PDB file of C-alpha atoms in Angstrom:
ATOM      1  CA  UNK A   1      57.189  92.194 102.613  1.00 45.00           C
ATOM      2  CA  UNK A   2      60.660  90.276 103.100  1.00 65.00           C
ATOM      3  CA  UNK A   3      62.640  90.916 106.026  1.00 85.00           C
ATOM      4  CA  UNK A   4      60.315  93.782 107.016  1.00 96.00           C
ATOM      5  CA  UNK A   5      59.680  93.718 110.892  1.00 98.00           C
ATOM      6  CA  UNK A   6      56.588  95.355 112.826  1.00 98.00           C
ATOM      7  CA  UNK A   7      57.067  96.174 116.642  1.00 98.00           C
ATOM      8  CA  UNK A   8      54.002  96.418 118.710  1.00 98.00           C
ATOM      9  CA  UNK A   9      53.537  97.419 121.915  1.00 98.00           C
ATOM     10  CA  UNK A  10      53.579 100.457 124.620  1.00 98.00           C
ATOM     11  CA  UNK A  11      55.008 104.116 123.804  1.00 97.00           C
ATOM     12  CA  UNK A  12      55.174 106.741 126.017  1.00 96.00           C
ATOM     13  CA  UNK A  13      57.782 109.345 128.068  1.00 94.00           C
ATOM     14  CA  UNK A  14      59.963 108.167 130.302  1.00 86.00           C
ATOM     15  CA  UNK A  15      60.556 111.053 132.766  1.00 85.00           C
ATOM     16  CA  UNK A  16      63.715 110.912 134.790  1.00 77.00           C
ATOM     17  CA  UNK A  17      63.433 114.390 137.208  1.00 79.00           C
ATOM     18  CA  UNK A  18      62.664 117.219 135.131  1.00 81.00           C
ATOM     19  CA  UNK A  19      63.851 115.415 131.904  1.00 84.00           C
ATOM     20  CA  UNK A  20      61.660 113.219 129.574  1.00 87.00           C
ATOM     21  CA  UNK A  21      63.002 111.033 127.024  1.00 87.00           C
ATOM     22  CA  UNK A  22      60.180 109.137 124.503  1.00 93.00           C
ATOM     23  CA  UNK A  23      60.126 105.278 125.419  1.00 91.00           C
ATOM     24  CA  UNK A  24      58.651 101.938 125.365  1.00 94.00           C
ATOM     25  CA  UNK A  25      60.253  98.901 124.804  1.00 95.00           C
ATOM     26  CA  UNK A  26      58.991  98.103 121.182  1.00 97.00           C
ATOM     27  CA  UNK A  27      59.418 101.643 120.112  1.00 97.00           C
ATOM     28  CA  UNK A  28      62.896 101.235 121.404  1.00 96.00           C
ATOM     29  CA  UNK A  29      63.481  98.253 119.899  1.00 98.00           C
ATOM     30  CA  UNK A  30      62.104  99.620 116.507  1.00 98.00           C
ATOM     31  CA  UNK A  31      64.279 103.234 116.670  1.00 97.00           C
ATOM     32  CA  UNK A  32      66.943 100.843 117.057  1.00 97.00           C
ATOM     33  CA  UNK A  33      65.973  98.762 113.965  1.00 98.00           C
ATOM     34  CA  UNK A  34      65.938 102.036 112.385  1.00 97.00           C
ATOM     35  CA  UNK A  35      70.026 102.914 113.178  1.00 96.00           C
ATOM     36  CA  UNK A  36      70.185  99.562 112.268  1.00 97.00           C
ATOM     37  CA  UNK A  37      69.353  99.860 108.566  1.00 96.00           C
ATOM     38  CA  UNK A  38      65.908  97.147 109.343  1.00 97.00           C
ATOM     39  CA  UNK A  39      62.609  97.973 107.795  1.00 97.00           C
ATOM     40  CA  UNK A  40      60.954  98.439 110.487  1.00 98.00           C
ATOM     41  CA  UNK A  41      57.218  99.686 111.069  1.00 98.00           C
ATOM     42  CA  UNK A  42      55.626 100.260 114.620  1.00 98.00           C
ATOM     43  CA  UNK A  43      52.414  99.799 116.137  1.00 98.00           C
ATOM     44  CA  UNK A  44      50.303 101.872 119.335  1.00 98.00           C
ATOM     45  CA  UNK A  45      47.979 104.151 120.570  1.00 98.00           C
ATOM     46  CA  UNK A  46      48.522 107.439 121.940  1.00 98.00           C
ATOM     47  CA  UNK A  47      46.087 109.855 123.693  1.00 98.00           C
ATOM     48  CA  UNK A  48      44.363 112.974 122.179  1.00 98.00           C
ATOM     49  CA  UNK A  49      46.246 115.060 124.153  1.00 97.00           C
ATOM     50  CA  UNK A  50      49.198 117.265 124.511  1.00 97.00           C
ATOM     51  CA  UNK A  51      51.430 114.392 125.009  1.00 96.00           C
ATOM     52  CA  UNK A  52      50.448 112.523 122.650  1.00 98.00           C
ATOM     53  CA  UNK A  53      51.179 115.376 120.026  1.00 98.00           C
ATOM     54  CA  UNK A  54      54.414 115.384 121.368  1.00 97.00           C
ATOM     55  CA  UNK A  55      54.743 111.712 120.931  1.00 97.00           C
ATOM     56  CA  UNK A  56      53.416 111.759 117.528  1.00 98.00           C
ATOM     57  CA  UNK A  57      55.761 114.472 116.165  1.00 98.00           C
ATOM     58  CA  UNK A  58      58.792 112.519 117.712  1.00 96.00           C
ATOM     59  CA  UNK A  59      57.606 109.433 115.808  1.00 97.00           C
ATOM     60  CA  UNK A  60      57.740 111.356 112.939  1.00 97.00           C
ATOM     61  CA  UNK A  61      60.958 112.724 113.114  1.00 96.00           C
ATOM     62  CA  UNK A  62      62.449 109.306 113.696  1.00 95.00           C
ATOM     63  CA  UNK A  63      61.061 107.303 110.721  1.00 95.00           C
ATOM     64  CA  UNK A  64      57.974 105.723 112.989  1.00 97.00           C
ATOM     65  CA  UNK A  65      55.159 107.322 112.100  1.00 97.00           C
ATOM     66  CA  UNK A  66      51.928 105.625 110.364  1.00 97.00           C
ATOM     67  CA  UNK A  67      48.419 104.764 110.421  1.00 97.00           C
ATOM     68  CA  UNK A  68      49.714 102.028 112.953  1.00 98.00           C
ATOM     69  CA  UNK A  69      50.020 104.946 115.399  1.00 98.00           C
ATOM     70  CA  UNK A  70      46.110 104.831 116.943  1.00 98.00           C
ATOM     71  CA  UNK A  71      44.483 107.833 118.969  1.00 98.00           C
ATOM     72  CA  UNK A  72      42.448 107.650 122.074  1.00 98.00           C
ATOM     73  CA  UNK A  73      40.011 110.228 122.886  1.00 98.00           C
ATOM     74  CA  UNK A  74      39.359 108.795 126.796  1.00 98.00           C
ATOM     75  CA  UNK A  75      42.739 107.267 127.841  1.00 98.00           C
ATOM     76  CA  UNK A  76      46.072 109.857 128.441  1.00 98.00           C
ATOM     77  CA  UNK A  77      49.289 109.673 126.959  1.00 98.00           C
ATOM     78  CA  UNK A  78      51.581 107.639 129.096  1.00 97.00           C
ATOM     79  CA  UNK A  79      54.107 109.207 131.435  1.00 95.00           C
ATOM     80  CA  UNK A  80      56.460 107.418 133.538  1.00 92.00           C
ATOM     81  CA  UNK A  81      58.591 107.792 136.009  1.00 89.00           C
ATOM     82  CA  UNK A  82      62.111 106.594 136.079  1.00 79.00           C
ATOM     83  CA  UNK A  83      64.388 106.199 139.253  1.00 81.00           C
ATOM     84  CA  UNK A  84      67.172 104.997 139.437  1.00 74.00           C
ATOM     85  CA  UNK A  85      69.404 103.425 142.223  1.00 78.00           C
ATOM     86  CA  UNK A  86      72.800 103.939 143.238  1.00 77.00           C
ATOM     87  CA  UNK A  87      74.186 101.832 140.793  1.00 71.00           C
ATOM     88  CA  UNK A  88      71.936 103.391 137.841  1.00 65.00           C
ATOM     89  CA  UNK A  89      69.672 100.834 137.954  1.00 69.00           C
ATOM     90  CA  UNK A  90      65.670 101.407 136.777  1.00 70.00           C
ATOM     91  CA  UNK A  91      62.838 101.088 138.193  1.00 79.00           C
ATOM     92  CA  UNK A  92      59.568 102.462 136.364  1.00 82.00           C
ATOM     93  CA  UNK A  93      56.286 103.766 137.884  1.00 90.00           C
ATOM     94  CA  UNK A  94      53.885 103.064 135.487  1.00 95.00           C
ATOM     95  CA  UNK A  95      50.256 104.556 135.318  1.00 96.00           C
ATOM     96  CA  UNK A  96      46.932 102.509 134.497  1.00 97.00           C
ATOM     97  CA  UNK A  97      44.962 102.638 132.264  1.00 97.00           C
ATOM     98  CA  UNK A  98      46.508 104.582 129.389  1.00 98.00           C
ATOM     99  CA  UNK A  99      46.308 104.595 125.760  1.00 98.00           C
ATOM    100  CA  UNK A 100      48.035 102.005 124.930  1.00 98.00           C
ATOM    101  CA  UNK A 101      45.869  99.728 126.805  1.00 98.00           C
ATOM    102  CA  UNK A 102      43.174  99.892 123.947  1.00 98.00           C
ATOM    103  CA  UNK A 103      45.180  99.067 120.623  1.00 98.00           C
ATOM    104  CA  UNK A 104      42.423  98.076 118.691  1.00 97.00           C
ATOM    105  CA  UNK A 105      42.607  94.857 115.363  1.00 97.00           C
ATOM    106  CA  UNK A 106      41.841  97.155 113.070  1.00 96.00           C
ATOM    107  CA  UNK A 107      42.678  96.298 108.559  1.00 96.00           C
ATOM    108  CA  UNK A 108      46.025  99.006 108.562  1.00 97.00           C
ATOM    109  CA  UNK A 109      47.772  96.609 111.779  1.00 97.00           C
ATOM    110  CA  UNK A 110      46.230  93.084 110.073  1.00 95.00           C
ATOM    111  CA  UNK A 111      47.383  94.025 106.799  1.00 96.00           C
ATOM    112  CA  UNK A 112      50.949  95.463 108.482  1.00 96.00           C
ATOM    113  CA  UNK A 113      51.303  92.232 110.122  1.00 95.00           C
ATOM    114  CA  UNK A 114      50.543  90.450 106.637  1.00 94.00           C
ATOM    115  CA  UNK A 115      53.411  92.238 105.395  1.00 95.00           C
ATOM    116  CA  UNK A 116      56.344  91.273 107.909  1.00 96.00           C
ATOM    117  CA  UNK A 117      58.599  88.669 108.128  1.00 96.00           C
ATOM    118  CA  UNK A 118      58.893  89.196 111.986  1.00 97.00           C
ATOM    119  CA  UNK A 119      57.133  90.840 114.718  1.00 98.00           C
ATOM    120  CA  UNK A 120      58.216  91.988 118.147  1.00 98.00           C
ATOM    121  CA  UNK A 121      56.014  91.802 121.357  1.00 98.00           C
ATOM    122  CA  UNK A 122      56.154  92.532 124.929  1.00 98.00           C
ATOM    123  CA  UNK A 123      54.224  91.357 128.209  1.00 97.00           C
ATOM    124  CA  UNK A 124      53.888  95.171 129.363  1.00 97.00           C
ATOM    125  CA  UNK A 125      50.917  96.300 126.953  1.00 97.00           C
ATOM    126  CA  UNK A 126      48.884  93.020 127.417  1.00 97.00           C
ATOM    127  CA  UNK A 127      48.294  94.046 131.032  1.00 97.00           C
ATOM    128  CA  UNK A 128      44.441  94.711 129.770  1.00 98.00           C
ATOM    129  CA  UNK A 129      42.522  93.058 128.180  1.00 97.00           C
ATOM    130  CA  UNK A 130      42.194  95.024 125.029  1.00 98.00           C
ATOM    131  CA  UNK A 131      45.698  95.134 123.623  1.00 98.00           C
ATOM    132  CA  UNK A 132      45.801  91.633 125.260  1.00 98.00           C
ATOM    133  CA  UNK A 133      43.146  90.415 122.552  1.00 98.00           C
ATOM    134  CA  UNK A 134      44.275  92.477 119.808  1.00 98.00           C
ATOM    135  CA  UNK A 135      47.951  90.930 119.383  1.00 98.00           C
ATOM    136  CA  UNK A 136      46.645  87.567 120.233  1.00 98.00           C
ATOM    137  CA  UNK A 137      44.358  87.690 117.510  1.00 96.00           C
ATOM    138  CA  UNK A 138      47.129  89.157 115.271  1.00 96.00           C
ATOM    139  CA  UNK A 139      49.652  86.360 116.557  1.00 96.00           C
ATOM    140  CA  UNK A 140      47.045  84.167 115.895  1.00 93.00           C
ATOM    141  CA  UNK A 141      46.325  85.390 112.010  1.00 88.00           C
ATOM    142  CA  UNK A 142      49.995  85.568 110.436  1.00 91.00           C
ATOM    143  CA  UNK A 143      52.615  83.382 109.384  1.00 91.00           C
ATOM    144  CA  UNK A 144      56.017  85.245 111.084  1.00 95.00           C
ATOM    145  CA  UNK A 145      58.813  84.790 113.364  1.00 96.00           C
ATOM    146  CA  UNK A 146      56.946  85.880 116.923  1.00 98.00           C
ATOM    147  CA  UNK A 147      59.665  87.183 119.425  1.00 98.00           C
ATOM    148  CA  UNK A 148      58.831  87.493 122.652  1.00 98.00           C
ATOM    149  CA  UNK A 149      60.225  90.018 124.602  1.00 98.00           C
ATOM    150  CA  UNK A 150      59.589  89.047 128.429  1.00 96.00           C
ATOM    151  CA  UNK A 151      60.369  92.443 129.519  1.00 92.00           C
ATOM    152  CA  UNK A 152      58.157  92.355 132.845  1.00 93.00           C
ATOM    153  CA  UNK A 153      57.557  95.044 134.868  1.00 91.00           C
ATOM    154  CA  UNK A 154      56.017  94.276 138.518  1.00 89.00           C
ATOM    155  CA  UNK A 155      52.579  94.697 138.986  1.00 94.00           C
ATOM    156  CA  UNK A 156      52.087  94.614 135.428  1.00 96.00           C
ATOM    157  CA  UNK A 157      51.869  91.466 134.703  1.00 95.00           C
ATOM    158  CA  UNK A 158      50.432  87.491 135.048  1.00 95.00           C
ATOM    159  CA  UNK A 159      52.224  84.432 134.683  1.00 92.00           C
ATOM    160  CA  UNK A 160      48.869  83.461 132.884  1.00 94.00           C
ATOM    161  CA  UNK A 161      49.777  85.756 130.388  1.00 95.00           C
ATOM    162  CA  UNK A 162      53.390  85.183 130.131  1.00 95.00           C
ATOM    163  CA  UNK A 163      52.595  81.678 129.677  1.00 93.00           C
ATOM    164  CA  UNK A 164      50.371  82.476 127.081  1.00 96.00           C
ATOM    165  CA  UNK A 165      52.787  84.667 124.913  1.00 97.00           C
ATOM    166  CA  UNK A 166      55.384  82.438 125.189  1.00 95.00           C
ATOM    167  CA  UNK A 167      53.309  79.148 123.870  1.00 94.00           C
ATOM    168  CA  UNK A 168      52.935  81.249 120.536  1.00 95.00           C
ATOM    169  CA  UNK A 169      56.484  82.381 120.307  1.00 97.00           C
ATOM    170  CA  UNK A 170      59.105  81.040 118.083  1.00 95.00           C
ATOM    171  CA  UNK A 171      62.480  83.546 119.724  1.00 97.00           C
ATOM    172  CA  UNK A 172      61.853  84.328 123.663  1.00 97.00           C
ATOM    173  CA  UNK A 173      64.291  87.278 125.158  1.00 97.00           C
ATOM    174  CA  UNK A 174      64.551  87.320 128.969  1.00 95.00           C
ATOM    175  CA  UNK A 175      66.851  88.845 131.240  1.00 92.00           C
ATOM    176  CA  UNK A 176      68.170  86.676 133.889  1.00 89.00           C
ATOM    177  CA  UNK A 177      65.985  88.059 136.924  1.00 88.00           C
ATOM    178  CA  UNK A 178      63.003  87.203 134.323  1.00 91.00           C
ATOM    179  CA  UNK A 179      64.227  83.790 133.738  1.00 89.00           C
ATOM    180  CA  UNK A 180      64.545  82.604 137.508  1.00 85.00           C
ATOM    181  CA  UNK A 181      61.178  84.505 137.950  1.00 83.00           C
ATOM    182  CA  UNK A 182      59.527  82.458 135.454  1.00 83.00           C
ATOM    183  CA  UNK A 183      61.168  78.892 135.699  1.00 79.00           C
ATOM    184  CA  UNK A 184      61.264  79.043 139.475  1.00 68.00           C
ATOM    185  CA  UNK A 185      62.345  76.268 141.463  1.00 56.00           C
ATOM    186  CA  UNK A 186      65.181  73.310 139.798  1.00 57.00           C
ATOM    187  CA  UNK A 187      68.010  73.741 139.102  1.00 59.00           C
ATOM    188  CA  UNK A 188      70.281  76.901 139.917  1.00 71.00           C
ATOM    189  CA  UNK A 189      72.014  76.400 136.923  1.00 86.00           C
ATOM    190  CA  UNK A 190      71.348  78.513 134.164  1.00 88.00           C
ATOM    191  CA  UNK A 191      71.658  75.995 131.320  1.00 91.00           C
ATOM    192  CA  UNK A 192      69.362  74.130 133.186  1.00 89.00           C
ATOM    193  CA  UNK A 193      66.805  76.839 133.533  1.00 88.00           C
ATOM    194  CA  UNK A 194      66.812  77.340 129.916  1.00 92.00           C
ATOM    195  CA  UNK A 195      66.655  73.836 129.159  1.00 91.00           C
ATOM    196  CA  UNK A 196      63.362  73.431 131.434  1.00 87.00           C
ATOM    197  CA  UNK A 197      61.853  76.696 129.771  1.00 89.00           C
ATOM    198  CA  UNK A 198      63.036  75.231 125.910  1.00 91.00           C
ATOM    199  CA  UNK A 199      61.120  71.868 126.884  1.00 89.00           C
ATOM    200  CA  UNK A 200      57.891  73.506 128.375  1.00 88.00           C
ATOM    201  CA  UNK A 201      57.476  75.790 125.442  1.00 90.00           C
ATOM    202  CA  UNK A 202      59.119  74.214 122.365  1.00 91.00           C
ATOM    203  CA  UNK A 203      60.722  77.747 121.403  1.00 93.00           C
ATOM    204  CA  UNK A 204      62.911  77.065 119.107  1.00 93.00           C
ATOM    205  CA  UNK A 205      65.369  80.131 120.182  1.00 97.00           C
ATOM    206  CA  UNK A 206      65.982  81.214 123.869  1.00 97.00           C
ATOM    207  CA  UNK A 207      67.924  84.716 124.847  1.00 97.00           C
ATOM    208  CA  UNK A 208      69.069  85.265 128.136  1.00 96.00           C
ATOM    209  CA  UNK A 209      70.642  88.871 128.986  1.00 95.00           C
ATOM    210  CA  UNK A 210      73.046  88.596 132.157  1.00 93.00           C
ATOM    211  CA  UNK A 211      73.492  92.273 132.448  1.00 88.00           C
ATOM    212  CA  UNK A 212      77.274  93.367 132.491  1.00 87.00           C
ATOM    213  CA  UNK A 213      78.125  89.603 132.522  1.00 93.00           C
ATOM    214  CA  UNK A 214      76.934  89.278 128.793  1.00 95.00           C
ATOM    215  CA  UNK A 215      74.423  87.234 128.057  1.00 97.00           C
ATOM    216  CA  UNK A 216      73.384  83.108 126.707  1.00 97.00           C
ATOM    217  CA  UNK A 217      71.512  82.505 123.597  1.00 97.00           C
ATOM    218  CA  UNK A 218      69.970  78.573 122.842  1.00 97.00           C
ATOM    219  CA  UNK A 219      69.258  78.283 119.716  1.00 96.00           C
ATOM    220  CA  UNK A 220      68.931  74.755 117.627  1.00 91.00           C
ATOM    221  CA  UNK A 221      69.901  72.257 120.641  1.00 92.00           C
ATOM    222  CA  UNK A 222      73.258  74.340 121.177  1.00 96.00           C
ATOM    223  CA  UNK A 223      74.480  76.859 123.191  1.00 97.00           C
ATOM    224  CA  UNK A 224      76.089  80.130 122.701  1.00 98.00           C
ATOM    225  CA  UNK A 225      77.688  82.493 125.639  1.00 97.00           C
ATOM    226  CA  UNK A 226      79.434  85.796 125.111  1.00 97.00           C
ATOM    227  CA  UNK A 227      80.652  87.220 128.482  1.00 96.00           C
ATOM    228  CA  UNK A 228      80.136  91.208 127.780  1.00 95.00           C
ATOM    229  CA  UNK A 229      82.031  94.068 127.878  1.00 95.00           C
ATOM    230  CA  UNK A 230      83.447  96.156 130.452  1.00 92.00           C
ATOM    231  CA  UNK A 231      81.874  99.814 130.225  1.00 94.00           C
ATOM    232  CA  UNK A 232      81.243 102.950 132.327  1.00 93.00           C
ATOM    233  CA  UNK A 233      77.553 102.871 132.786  1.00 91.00           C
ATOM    234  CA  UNK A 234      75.193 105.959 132.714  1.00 87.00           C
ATOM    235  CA  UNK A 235      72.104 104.039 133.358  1.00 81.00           C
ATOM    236  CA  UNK A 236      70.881 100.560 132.397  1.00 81.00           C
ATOM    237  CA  UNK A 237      67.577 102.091 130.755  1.00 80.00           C
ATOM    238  CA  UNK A 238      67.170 100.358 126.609  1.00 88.00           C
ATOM    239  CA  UNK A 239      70.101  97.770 127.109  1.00 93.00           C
ATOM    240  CA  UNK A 240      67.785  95.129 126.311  1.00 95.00           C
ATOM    241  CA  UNK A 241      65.916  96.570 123.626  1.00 96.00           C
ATOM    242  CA  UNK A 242      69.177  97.606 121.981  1.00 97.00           C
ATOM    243  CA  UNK A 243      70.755  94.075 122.402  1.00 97.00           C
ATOM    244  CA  UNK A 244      67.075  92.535 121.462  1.00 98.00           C
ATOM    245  CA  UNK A 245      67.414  94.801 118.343  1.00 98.00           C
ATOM    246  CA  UNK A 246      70.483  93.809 116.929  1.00 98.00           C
ATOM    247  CA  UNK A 247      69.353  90.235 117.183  1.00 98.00           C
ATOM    248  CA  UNK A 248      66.786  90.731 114.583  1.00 98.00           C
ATOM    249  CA  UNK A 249      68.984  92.381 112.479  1.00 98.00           C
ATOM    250  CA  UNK A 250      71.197  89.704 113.169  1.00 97.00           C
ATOM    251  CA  UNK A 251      68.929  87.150 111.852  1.00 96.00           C
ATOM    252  CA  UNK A 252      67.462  89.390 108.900  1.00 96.00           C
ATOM    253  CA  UNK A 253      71.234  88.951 108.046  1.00 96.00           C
ATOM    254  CA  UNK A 254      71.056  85.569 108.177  1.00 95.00           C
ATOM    255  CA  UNK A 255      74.617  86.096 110.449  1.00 97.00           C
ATOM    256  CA  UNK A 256      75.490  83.039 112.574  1.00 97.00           C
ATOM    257  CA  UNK A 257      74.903  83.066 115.698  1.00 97.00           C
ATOM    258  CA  UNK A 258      78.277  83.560 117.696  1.00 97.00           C
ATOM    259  CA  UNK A 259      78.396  86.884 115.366  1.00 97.00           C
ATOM    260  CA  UNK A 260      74.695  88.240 116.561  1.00 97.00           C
ATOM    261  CA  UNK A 261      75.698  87.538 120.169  1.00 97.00           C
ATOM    262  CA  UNK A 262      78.616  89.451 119.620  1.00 97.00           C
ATOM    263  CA  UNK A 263      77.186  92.534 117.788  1.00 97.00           C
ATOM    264  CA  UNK A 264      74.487  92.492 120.247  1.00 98.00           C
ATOM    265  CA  UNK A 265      76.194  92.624 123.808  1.00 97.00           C
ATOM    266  CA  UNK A 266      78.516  95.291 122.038  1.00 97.00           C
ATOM    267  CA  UNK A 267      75.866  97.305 121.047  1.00 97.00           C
ATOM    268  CA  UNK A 268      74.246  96.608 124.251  1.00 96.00           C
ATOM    269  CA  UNK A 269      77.095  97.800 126.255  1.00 96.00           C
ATOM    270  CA  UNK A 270      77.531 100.503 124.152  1.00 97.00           C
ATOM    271  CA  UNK A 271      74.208 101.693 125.508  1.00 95.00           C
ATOM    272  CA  UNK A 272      74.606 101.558 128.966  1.00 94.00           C
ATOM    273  CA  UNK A 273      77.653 103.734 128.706  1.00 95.00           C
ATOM    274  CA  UNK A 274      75.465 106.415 127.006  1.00 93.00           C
ATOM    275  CA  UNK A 275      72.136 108.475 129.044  1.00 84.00           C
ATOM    276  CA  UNK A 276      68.618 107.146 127.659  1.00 80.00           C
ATOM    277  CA  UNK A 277      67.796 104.441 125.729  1.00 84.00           C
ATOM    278  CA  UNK A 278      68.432 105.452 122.490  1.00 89.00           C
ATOM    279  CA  UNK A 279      71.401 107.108 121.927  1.00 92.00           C
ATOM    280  CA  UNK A 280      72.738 107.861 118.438  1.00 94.00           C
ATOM    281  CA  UNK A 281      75.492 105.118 117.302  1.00 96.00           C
ATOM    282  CA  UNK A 282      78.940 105.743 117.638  1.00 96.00           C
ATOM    283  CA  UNK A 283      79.864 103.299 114.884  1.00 95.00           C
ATOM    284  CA  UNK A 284      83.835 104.145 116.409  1.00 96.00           C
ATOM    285  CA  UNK A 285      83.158 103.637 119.847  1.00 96.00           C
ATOM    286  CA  UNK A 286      81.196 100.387 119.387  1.00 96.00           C
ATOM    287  CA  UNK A 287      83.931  98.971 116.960  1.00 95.00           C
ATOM    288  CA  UNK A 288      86.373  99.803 120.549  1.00 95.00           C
ATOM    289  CA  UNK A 289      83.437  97.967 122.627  1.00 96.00           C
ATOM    290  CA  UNK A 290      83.805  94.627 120.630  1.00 93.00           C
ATOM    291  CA  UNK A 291      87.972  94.930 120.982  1.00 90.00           C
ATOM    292  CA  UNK A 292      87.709  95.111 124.765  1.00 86.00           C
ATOM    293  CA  UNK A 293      86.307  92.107 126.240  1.00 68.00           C
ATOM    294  CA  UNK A 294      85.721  91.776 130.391  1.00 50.00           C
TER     295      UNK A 294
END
């Protein structure tokens, strides 16, 4: 049970062109996890379908297979499709409704949940009300730390439910787009922004990605900045989920956190410099990443 963490959410293909890469921002988070050296178990739904095989066998192969991984004999597979902008920059077309719409509360996912220490969520899958009701339940049912992964991807989304997810988290992760989005209004400062968020919500821990300017994490009434490296990027596509990852290793750790914030904007960088979201570690490079600040 200790320091054992259980990621639920969306998986699916990313297709950029003629290439498709597996994806999903708590599978990424969780493959990460895995490089990581984290315990790490992960929870979706997949269709009965040729993708979904696919899917299924990649799991496997990467340590994330289990009978958290539900099948769906009505909904498809997801498959999405990437583009990117002239500065490599994503943007994701996302069907609806797929598999992962309908994770279901069934024993193996409560008694999962039981068993971890922390447990990673994201906005995307409660789009319907299914998977919606299923983690809220689960939030609802077990004594962990609840990150919050903001992660939003336009239309998929309600500030309802944002508002909702965030009430029962104790570690919210936005990017900075997200947290003007979601604050609104005030103060242009930053700080202040968080501040406003911190006080509406009570979350004790606040992480704020700023993209190739590093990123801002408030944690315990303080606050900690690390302004990111300098890297050639190949595409922005896992940078969060990598730098989200290392967090919770970070804390499984029990690292301070100056040291998480550094790991993770390395690692975070290191990411963007590579194609996909989940390239294999470079322990090497990365160690050059953390020597070269902006």
């Amino acid at each position: 049970m200790k320091n054992r963490v259980l990621c639920f959410g969306e998986v699916l293909w990313d297709a950029f062109g003629d290439e498709k890469k597996a994806g999903g921002a708590p599978m990424n988070v969780a493959r990460h996890l895995v490089q990581q050296h984290v315990d790490v178990v992960f929870a979706s739904r997949v269709g009965n379908d040729a993708s979904g095989n696919e899917l299924l066998d990649f799991l496997k192969n990467n340590g994330l297979y289990s009978d958290l991984i539900q099948r769906d004999n009505t909904l498809p597979t997801c498959e999405v499709t990437v583009e990117l902008d002239d500065k490599n920059q994503a943007t994701y077309i996302i069907p609806q409704p797929v598999s992962w719409d309908k994770i279901h509360l069934d024993k193996n996912l409560i008694e999962a949940a039981k068993r971890s220490s922390i447990i990673v969520f994201g906005s995307l899958a409660c789009r319907e009300k299914a998977t919606h009701d299923t983690l809220l339940n689960l939030l609802d049912e077990i004594d962990a730390i609840k990150i919050f992964d903001v992660n939003l991807r336009h239309p998929h989304y309600t500030l309802a439910t944002i508002e909702t997810l965030a009430a029962r988290a104790s570690v919210i992760k936005m990017n900075e787009e997200e947290a003007d989005l979601l604050i609104g209004g005030g103060s242009n400062d930053l700080k202040s922004k968080i501040t406003e968020f911190q006080k509406k919500y009570h979350t004790k821990t606040i992480c704020v990605t700023r993209g190739d300017q590093g990123a801002i994490i408030w944690h315990d009434y303080e606050f900690f900045e690390h302004p990111g490296f300098c890297v050639d990027v190949a595409d922005t596509v896992g940078a969060g989920d990598a730098f989200l990852a290392t967090f919770v290793a970070g804390l499984i750790a029990n690292n301070p956190i100056p040291k998480i914030l550094l790991n993770a904007c390395a690692i975070g960088a290191y990411v963007t410099s590579q194609r996909g979201a989940n390239p294999v570690y470079n322990r090497d490079e990365i160690g050059r990443i953390k020597k070269s600040l902006v």
